[in-house]
Coordinates of C-alpha atoms in Angstrom, one line a residue:
Chain A
M123 CA 8.9 8.2 -41.9
L124 CA 11.3 5.9 -40.6
H125 CA 14.6 5.9 -42.8
R126 CA 17.2 3.9 -40.9
V127 CA 16.4 0.5 -39.4
L128 CA 18.9 -1.9 -37.7
I129 CA 18.1 -5.6 -37.5
V130 CA 20.0 -7.5 -35.1
E131 CA 19.3 -11.1 -36.0
D132 CA 21.5 -14.2 -36.2
T133 CA 19.1 -16.4 -38.4
A134 CA 19.7 -15.5 -42.0
S135 CA 16.3 -16.4 -43.2
D136 CA 14.6 -14.4 -40.5
A137 CA 16.9 -11.4 -41.1
R138 CA 16.0 -11.6 -44.9
Q139 CA 12.3 -11.9 -44.1
S140 CA 12.2 -8.9 -41.7
A141 CA 14.4 -6.8 -44.2
A142 CA 11.8 -7.5 -46.7
V143 CA 9.0 -6.3 -44.5
M144 CA 11.0 -3.2 -43.7
K145 CA 11.6 -2.3 -47.2
K146 CA 8.0 -2.9 -48.1
L147 CA 6.9 -0.5 -45.5
G148 CA 9.3 2.0 -46.8
A149 CA 12.5 1.8 -45.0
E150 CA 15.5 3.1 -47.1
D151 CA 18.6 2.1 -45.0
V152 CA 18.3 -1.4 -43.6
T153 CA 21.3 -2.7 -41.8
A154 CA 21.6 -6.3 -40.4
L155 CA 24.1 -7.4 -37.7
N156 CA 24.3 -11.1 -36.9
N157 CA 25.9 -10.9 -33.5
I158 CA 25.5 -9.0 -30.1
A159 CA 29.0 -7.7 -30.2
S160 CA 28.7 -5.9 -33.3
A161 CA 25.4 -4.4 -32.4
L162 CA 26.9 -3.0 -29.2
L163 CA 29.8 -1.5 -31.4
F164 CA 27.3 -0.1 -33.7
L165 CA 25.4 1.6 -30.9
Q166 CA 28.7 2.8 -29.3
D167 CA 29.6 4.5 -32.6
V168 CA 26.2 6.0 -32.5
M169 CA 26.9 7.3 -29.1
E170 CA 30.1 8.9 -30.3
G171 CA 28.4 10.2 -33.4
T172 CA 30.5 8.4 -35.9
K173 CA 27.3 6.6 -37.2
E174 CA 23.9 7.9 -37.5
A175 CA 21.4 6.5 -35.1
P176 CA 18.8 4.3 -36.5
D177 CA 15.1 5.1 -36.1
L178 CA 14.1 1.7 -35.0
I179 CA 15.9 -1.5 -33.9
L180 CA 14.4 -4.9 -34.4
L181 CA 16.0 -7.3 -32.0
D182 CA 16.1 -11.0 -31.5
L183 CA 16.8 -12.0 -28.0
S184 CA 18.3 -15.6 -28.3
F185 CA 21.9 -15.7 -29.5
P186 CA 24.4 -18.4 -29.1
R187 CA 26.6 -16.3 -26.8
E188 CA 25.4 -13.1 -25.2
S189 CA 21.7 -12.6 -25.2
G190 CA 19.9 -9.6 -26.9
F191 CA 19.2 -8.2 -23.3
E192 CA 22.6 -6.9 -23.5
V193 CA 21.5 -4.5 -26.3
L194 CA 18.5 -3.5 -24.2
R195 CA 20.8 -2.9 -21.4
F196 CA 23.0 -0.5 -23.3
W197 CA 20.0 1.1 -24.8
K198 CA 18.4 1.6 -21.4
S199 CA 21.5 2.9 -19.7
N200 CA 22.2 5.5 -22.4
P201 CA 19.8 8.4 -22.5
K202 CA 21.2 9.4 -25.8
L203 CA 19.7 6.1 -27.3
Q204 CA 16.3 6.6 -25.9
P205 CA 14.7 8.2 -28.9
I206 CA 15.3 4.9 -30.8
H207 CA 12.3 2.7 -31.1
I208 CA 12.7 -1.0 -30.1
V209 CA 10.7 -4.0 -31.4
V210 CA 11.7 -7.4 -29.9
W211 CA 11.0 -10.3 -32.4
T212 CA 12.0 -13.3 -30.9
V213 CA 10.8 -17.0 -30.1
M214 CA 9.0 -15.8 -27.0
G215 CA 8.4 -17.3 -23.8
D216 CA 6.4 -15.5 -21.1
T217 CA 9.5 -15.0 -19.0
E218 CA 11.4 -13.0 -21.8
K219 CA 8.2 -11.0 -22.4
K220 CA 8.0 -10.0 -18.7
L221 CA 11.7 -9.3 -18.7
C222 CA 11.3 -7.0 -21.7
E223 CA 8.6 -5.0 -19.7
F224 CA 11.2 -4.1 -17.1
F225 CA 13.3 -2.5 -19.8
G226 CA 10.2 -0.6 -20.9
V227 CA 9.9 -2.3 -24.4
E228 CA 6.3 -2.4 -25.3
H229 CA 6.5 -4.1 -28.6
V230 CA 7.3 -7.9 -28.3
V231 CA 6.3 -9.9 -31.2
P232 CA 6.7 -13.7 -31.3
K233 CA 8.3 -15.2 -34.2
W234 CA 5.8 -18.0 -34.6
A235 CA 3.1 -15.5 -35.4
G236 CA 4.7 -14.9 -38.8
P237 CA 5.8 -11.9 -40.8
R238 CA 2.2 -10.6 -41.0
E239 CA 2.0 -9.8 -37.3
L240 CA 5.4 -8.2 -37.4
E241 CA 4.2 -6.1 -40.4
A242 CA 1.1 -5.1 -38.3
V243 CA 3.2 -3.9 -35.5
L244 CA 5.8 -2.3 -37.5
C245 CA 3.1 -0.4 -39.5
T246 CA 2.2 1.6 -36.4
F247 CA 5.7 3.1 -36.3
F248 CA 5.7 3.7 -39.9
D249 CA 2.4 5.5 -39.8
E250 CA 3.4 7.4 -36.9
G251 CA 6.3 8.5 -38.8
R252 CA 4.5 9.4 -41.7
R253 CA 2.0 11.6 -39.6
D254 CA 5.0 13.4 -37.9
G255 CA 6.5 13.9 -41.4
A256 CA 3.4 15.5 -42.7
K257 CA 3.1 18.0 -40.0
Chain B
M285 CA -48.2 -6.0 15.0
S286 CA -45.6 -4.5 17.2
K287 CA -46.0 -1.1 18.6
L288 CA -42.2 -0.6 19.0
P289 CA -41.7 1.5 15.9
E290 CA -44.3 3.8 16.9
M291 CA -42.9 4.2 20.3
I292 CA -39.4 4.7 19.1
S293 CA -40.5 7.6 16.9
K294 CA -42.6 9.1 19.5
H295 CA -40.2 9.0 22.2
Q296 CA -37.0 9.4 20.2
E297 CA -35.5 12.3 22.1
A298 CA -36.3 10.9 25.5
I299 CA -34.8 7.6 24.8
R300 CA -31.6 9.3 23.3
A301 CA -31.2 11.4 26.5
D302 CA -31.4 8.3 28.5
W303 CA -29.0 6.4 26.3
L304 CA -26.5 9.2 26.5
K305 CA -26.7 8.8 30.4
Q306 CA -26.3 5.0 30.2
M307 CA -23.3 5.4 28.1
S308 CA -21.6 8.0 30.2
G309 CA -21.5 5.4 32.8
A310 CA -20.5 2.5 30.6
V311 CA -18.4 3.1 27.6
R312 CA -17.7 6.9 27.5
R313 CA -14.1 7.2 26.3
A314 CA -13.4 10.8 26.7
D315 CA -9.8 10.2 25.6
L316 CA -10.9 8.8 22.2
M317 CA -13.9 11.0 21.2
S318 CA -15.6 14.0 22.2
N319 CA -19.1 14.4 23.6
E320 CA -20.3 16.4 20.5
E321 CA -19.3 13.4 18.3
I322 CA -21.2 10.8 20.4
D323 CA -24.1 13.1 20.5
S324 CA -24.2 13.4 16.8
Q325 CA -23.7 9.7 16.3
S326 CA -26.5 8.7 18.6
R327 CA -28.8 11.1 17.1
E328 CA -28.0 9.9 13.6
L329 CA -28.3 6.2 14.6
L330 CA -31.5 6.5 16.4
T331 CA -33.1 8.6 13.5
T332 CA -32.1 5.8 11.0
I333 CA -33.4 3.0 13.4
A334 CA -36.7 4.9 13.8
S335 CA -37.2 5.3 10.2
G336 CA -36.1 1.8 9.5
A337 CA -38.4 0.2 12.0
K338 CA -41.3 2.4 10.7
S339 CA -41.1 1.5 7.1
G340 CA -39.4 -1.9 7.2
G341 CA -40.5 -3.7 10.4
I342 CA -38.3 -4.8 13.1
T343 CA -37.9 -8.4 12.4
N344 CA -35.9 -8.3 9.1
L345 CA -33.0 -5.9 8.9
D346 CA -31.8 -6.9 5.4
G347 CA -34.3 -4.8 3.5
P348 CA -33.7 -1.6 1.8
A349 CA -35.7 0.4 4.5
W350 CA -32.8 -0.5 7.0
T351 CA -30.0 0.4 4.6
P352 CA -29.5 3.9 6.1
A353 CA -29.3 2.2 9.6
R354 CA -26.9 -0.3 8.4
E355 CA -24.6 2.1 6.7
A356 CA -24.6 4.5 9.7
L357 CA -23.6 1.6 12.1
A358 CA -20.9 0.4 9.7
A359 CA -19.6 4.0 9.4
I360 CA -19.6 4.4 13.3
S361 CA -17.9 1.0 13.8
A362 CA -15.3 1.8 11.1
S363 CA -14.4 5.0 12.6
R364 CA -14.2 3.5 16.1
A365 CA -11.9 0.7 14.9
K366 CA -9.7 3.6 13.6
Q367 CA -9.9 5.4 16.9
G368 CA -8.8 2.6 18.9
F369 CA -11.9 1.2 20.5
T370 CA -12.1 -2.4 21.6
T371 CA -14.7 -4.8 20.1
S372 CA -16.8 -4.7 23.3
E373 CA -16.6 -1.0 23.6
T374 CA -18.1 -0.6 20.2
A375 CA -20.7 -3.3 20.7
I376 CA -21.7 -1.7 24.1
F377 CA -22.5 1.5 22.2
V378 CA -25.5 -0.3 20.6
L379 CA -26.3 -2.6 23.4
S380 CA -26.6 0.2 26.0
L381 CA -29.7 1.3 24.0
K382 CA -31.5 -1.7 25.5
Q383 CA -32.1 -0.3 28.9
P384 CA -33.8 3.1 27.8
L385 CA -35.8 1.2 25.3
F386 CA -37.1 -1.4 27.9
A387 CA -37.9 1.3 30.3
M388 CA -39.8 3.2 27.7
V389 CA -41.8 -0.1 26.8
R390 CA -42.6 -0.7 30.4
K391 CA -43.9 2.9 30.9
E392 CA -46.0 2.8 27.8
L393 CA -47.6 -0.5 28.2
A394 CA -47.8 -0.6 32.1
A395 CA -51.4 -1.9 31.9
S396 CA -50.8 -5.2 30.1
P397 CA -47.6 -7.1 31.4
D398 CA -48.0 -9.7 28.4
A399 CA -47.6 -7.0 25.9
V400 CA -44.6 -5.5 27.8
F401 CA -42.9 -8.9 27.7
D402 CA -43.8 -9.4 24.0
E403 CA -42.3 -6.0 23.1
I404 CA -39.3 -6.3 25.2
W405 CA -38.5 -9.5 23.5
K406 CA -38.8 -8.0 20.1
A407 CA -36.6 -5.1 21.0
T408 CA -33.9 -7.4 22.4
L409 CA -33.9 -9.3 19.0
L410 CA -33.7 -6.0 17.2
L411 CA -30.6 -4.6 19.3
D412 CA -28.9 -7.8 19.1
N413 CA -29.1 -7.8 15.3
L414 CA -28.0 -4.2 15.3
A415 CA -25.0 -5.2 17.5
L416 CA -24.1 -8.1 15.2
I417 CA -24.0 -5.7 12.3
T418 CA -21.7 -3.5 14.4
A419 CA -19.2 -6.3 15.2
D420 CA -19.1 -7.3 11.6
A421 CA -18.3 -4.0 10.5
F422 CA -15.7 -3.4 13.2
Q423 CA -14.1 -6.7 12.3
T424 CA -14.0 -5.9 8.6
T425 CA -12.3 -2.6 9.1
R426 CA -9.7 -4.2 11.4
E427 CA -9.1 -6.9 8.8
K428 CA -8.6 -4.2 6.1
F429 CA -6.0 -2.6 8.5
I430 CA -4.1 -6.0 8.7
A431 CA -4.2 -6.6 5.2
R432 CA -2.8 -3.2 4.4
Q433 CA 0.0 -3.4 7.0
Q434 CA 0.9 -7.0 5.6
E435 CA 1.2 -5.4 2.3
E436 CA 3.4 -2.6 3.5
L437 CA 5.6 -5.2 5.5
M438 CA 6.2 -7.2 2.3
E439 CA 7.4 -4.2 0.5
L440 CA 9.6 -3.0 3.2
S441 CA 11.1 -6.5 3.6
T442 CA 12.5 -6.7 0.3
P443 CA 15.0 -3.8 -0.2
V444 CA 17.4 -4.0 -2.9
V445 CA 20.6 -2.3 -1.9
K446 CA 23.4 -0.9 -4.4
L447 CA 26.6 -1.9 -2.8
W448 CA 28.9 -0.7 -5.6
D449 CA 28.6 0.4 -9.2
G450 CA 27.1 -2.8 -10.9
I451 CA 26.8 -4.8 -7.6
L452 CA 23.4 -5.1 -5.9
A453 CA 22.5 -6.8 -2.6
L454 CA 19.2 -8.3 -1.7
P455 CA 19.0 -9.2 1.9
I456 CA 15.9 -11.5 2.5
I457 CA 14.7 -11.7 6.1
G458 CA 11.9 -14.1 7.0
T459 CA 10.2 -17.0 5.4
L460 CA 9.9 -17.0 1.5
D461 CA 6.6 -18.0 0.0
S462 CA 5.4 -17.8 -3.6
A463 CA 3.7 -14.4 -3.2
R464 CA 7.0 -12.9 -1.5
T465 CA 9.4 -14.4 -3.9
Q466 CA 7.4 -12.9 -6.7
V467 CA 7.9 -9.5 -5.1
V468 CA 11.5 -10.2 -4.5
M469 CA 12.1 -11.3 -7.9
E470 CA 10.3 -8.2 -9.5
S471 CA 12.2 -5.7 -7.4
L472 CA 15.5 -7.3 -8.0
L473 CA 15.0 -7.4 -11.9
Q474 CA 13.8 -3.8 -11.7
A475 CA 16.9 -2.8 -10.0
V476 CA 19.1 -4.8 -12.3
V477 CA 17.6 -2.8 -15.1
Q478 CA 17.7 0.5 -13.4
T479 CA 21.3 0.3 -12.0
N480 CA 22.7 -1.8 -15.2
S481 CA 24.1 -4.1 -12.6
R482 CA 26.2 -7.1 -13.4
F483 CA 26.2 -8.8 -10.0
A484 CA 23.3 -9.4 -7.6
I485 CA 24.0 -10.9 -4.2
I486 CA 20.9 -12.6 -2.5
D487 CA 21.5 -12.9 1.2
I488 CA 19.7 -15.7 2.8
T489 CA 21.1 -15.2 6.2
G490 CA 17.8 -14.1 7.6
V491 CA 15.6 -16.9 6.1
P492 CA 14.9 -19.5 8.7
T493 CA 14.3 -22.6 6.5
V494 CA 14.8 -23.5 2.8
D495 CA 12.4 -25.9 1.3
T496 CA 12.3 -27.4 -2.3
L497 CA 9.5 -24.8 -3.2
V498 CA 11.8 -21.8 -1.9
A499 CA 14.7 -23.2 -3.9
Q500 CA 12.8 -23.4 -6.9
H501 CA 11.7 -19.8 -6.4
L502 CA 15.1 -18.6 -6.1
L503 CA 16.4 -20.7 -9.0
K504 CA 13.8 -19.0 -11.1
T505 CA 14.8 -15.7 -10.0
I506 CA 18.4 -16.5 -10.7
T507 CA 17.6 -17.8 -14.3
A508 CA 15.6 -14.7 -14.9
A509 CA 18.4 -12.3 -13.7
R510 CA 20.9 -14.3 -15.8
L511 CA 18.7 -13.9 -19.0
M512 CA 19.1 -10.3 -18.4
G513 CA 22.9 -10.5 -18.1
A514 CA 23.3 -10.3 -14.3
E515 CA 24.9 -13.0 -12.4
C516 CA 23.4 -13.9 -8.9
I517 CA 25.3 -15.0 -5.9
I518 CA 23.6 -16.6 -2.9
S519 CA 25.3 -15.7 0.4
G520 CA 24.3 -16.5 4.0
V521 CA 24.1 -20.3 3.5
R522 CA 24.2 -21.5 7.0
P523 CA 25.1 -25.0 7.9
Q524 CA 21.8 -26.2 8.6
I525 CA 20.4 -24.8 5.4
A526 CA 23.3 -26.2 3.4
Q527 CA 22.5 -29.7 4.9
T528 CA 18.8 -29.2 4.0
I529 CA 19.8 -28.3 0.5
V530 CA 21.8 -31.4 0.2
H531 CA 19.2 -33.5 1.8
L532 CA 16.4 -32.4 -0.5
G533 CA 18.7 -33.0 -3.6
I534 CA 18.3 -29.4 -4.8
D535 CA 20.8 -28.7 -7.6
L536 CA 22.7 -25.7 -7.0
A537 CA 25.6 -26.7 -9.0
N538 CA 25.2 -23.7 -11.6
V539 CA 24.8 -21.2 -8.8
I540 CA 27.7 -19.4 -6.9
T541 CA 27.0 -20.0 -3.2
K542 CA 29.0 -18.3 -0.3
A543 CA 28.9 -18.6 3.4
K544 CA 29.1 -14.8 4.1
L545 CA 27.7 -11.7 2.4
A546 CA 31.3 -10.4 2.6
D547 CA 32.8 -13.2 0.6
A548 CA 30.1 -12.7 -2.0
F549 CA 30.9 -9.0 -2.2
A550 CA 34.5 -9.7 -2.6
L551 CA 34.0 -12.3 -5.4
A552 CA 31.7 -9.7 -7.2
L553 CA 34.2 -7.1 -6.8
Q554 CA 37.0 -9.4 -8.3
R555 CA 34.7 -10.3 -11.1
T556 CA 34.2 -6.8 -11.9
G557 CA 37.9 -6.1 -11.9
K558 CA 38.0 -4.2 -8.6
T559 CA 40.0 -4.9 -5.5
V560 CA 39.9 -3.5 -1.9
V561 CA 43.3 -2.3 -0.8
A562 CA 44.3 -1.3 2.6
M563 CA 45.4 2.2 3.0
D564 CA 49.2 2.6 3.6
S565 CA 49.3 4.2 7.1
G566 CA 52.4 6.4 6.1
N567 CA 50.9 7.8 3.0
A568 CA 47.7 8.6 4.9
K569 CA 49.7 10.5 7.6
K570 CA 51.5 12.3 4.8
T571 CA 48.4 13.5 3.0
L572 CA 47.0 14.5 6.3
F573 CA 50.0 16.5 7.1
K574 CA 50.1 18.0 3.7
K575 CA 46.6 19.4 4.3
E576 CA 47.3 20.9 7.5
E577 CA 50.1 22.9 6.0

């Protein structure tokens, strides 16, 4: 079961929508951050042990200043953060999708596919969590 | 109906002995292969030819009856291509079968000169066809070689070097085409992720010419790297290339360019908040002296 979820998203409506999907699937602790700087600070705290690590991060890539790749960089370069699942949810181009592959992010969901598609992808994580929990 | 298949099967050993004698004069390359190898290859080939001729006829070598012979020939040619034989040396291996075959035909059909001529003509066609198969197989093997070497060369020619923590260099040597730029781009982005680098210096000192297409490829690479949070600096822009770029109207306004790799490195160091400082000679001596004590 995935308890803690971090949403990094600057569009308020998208953040609301995805949070609703997470809650529906059974997430208990959903945090949403609307900029990269606070997301990085959050992860820094996780590294230092002052905050509990989320089980999953739902990440948007396009932000007005720094891009979501900064979060991917931080995640990739810190082995301690590797157990966190990452799902990229963004207005995708093929380039971004390809770049995500370099970071080893397998789950890239285009926003235009709607919340159903997002739910379908997230379902696999929640199901996996459930199976693990049942063991 | 040709008597050739029957004659080949009947006198197979005699033909082979004669053939080996022929070869020892013409194409034996003792430095490249042993007698035993030639012996077994000739036996295998002649057996498959005999069976092919017997069941498939001697005019059409494309049928299934000739498959073993074709495969044997292809295997022999491929191994010779690898061993370093030339094309003619490989072809002569088959062509030198002509003389023993003709001699056998003459001996067998001594009574009727017309039949001799007829059979010899058929034997010639057969061997020419076999020689063509040999040459084709030889060529294919060589081409595979070259293709593999090209691939290896491509991989070797795009090294990504870590200059300092967070600074990568990518020296490009030789002409850039679409395929190569793809490799360059992928290895650069891969390295950016792996080393978590902030700067990548693309050095084009070794690139002879830059055209619109190459420039576009470079710009694409730079955009992709920038998306990932790494800034690219292009260095090694020679005067001629600078002129070409201006002449073609390529817009490099958003890209940092430097004439020398050293300048680009210095800039990258500066941007990452580092400087290179000359060691004070007095201090250096002192440390050295202390150590000796």
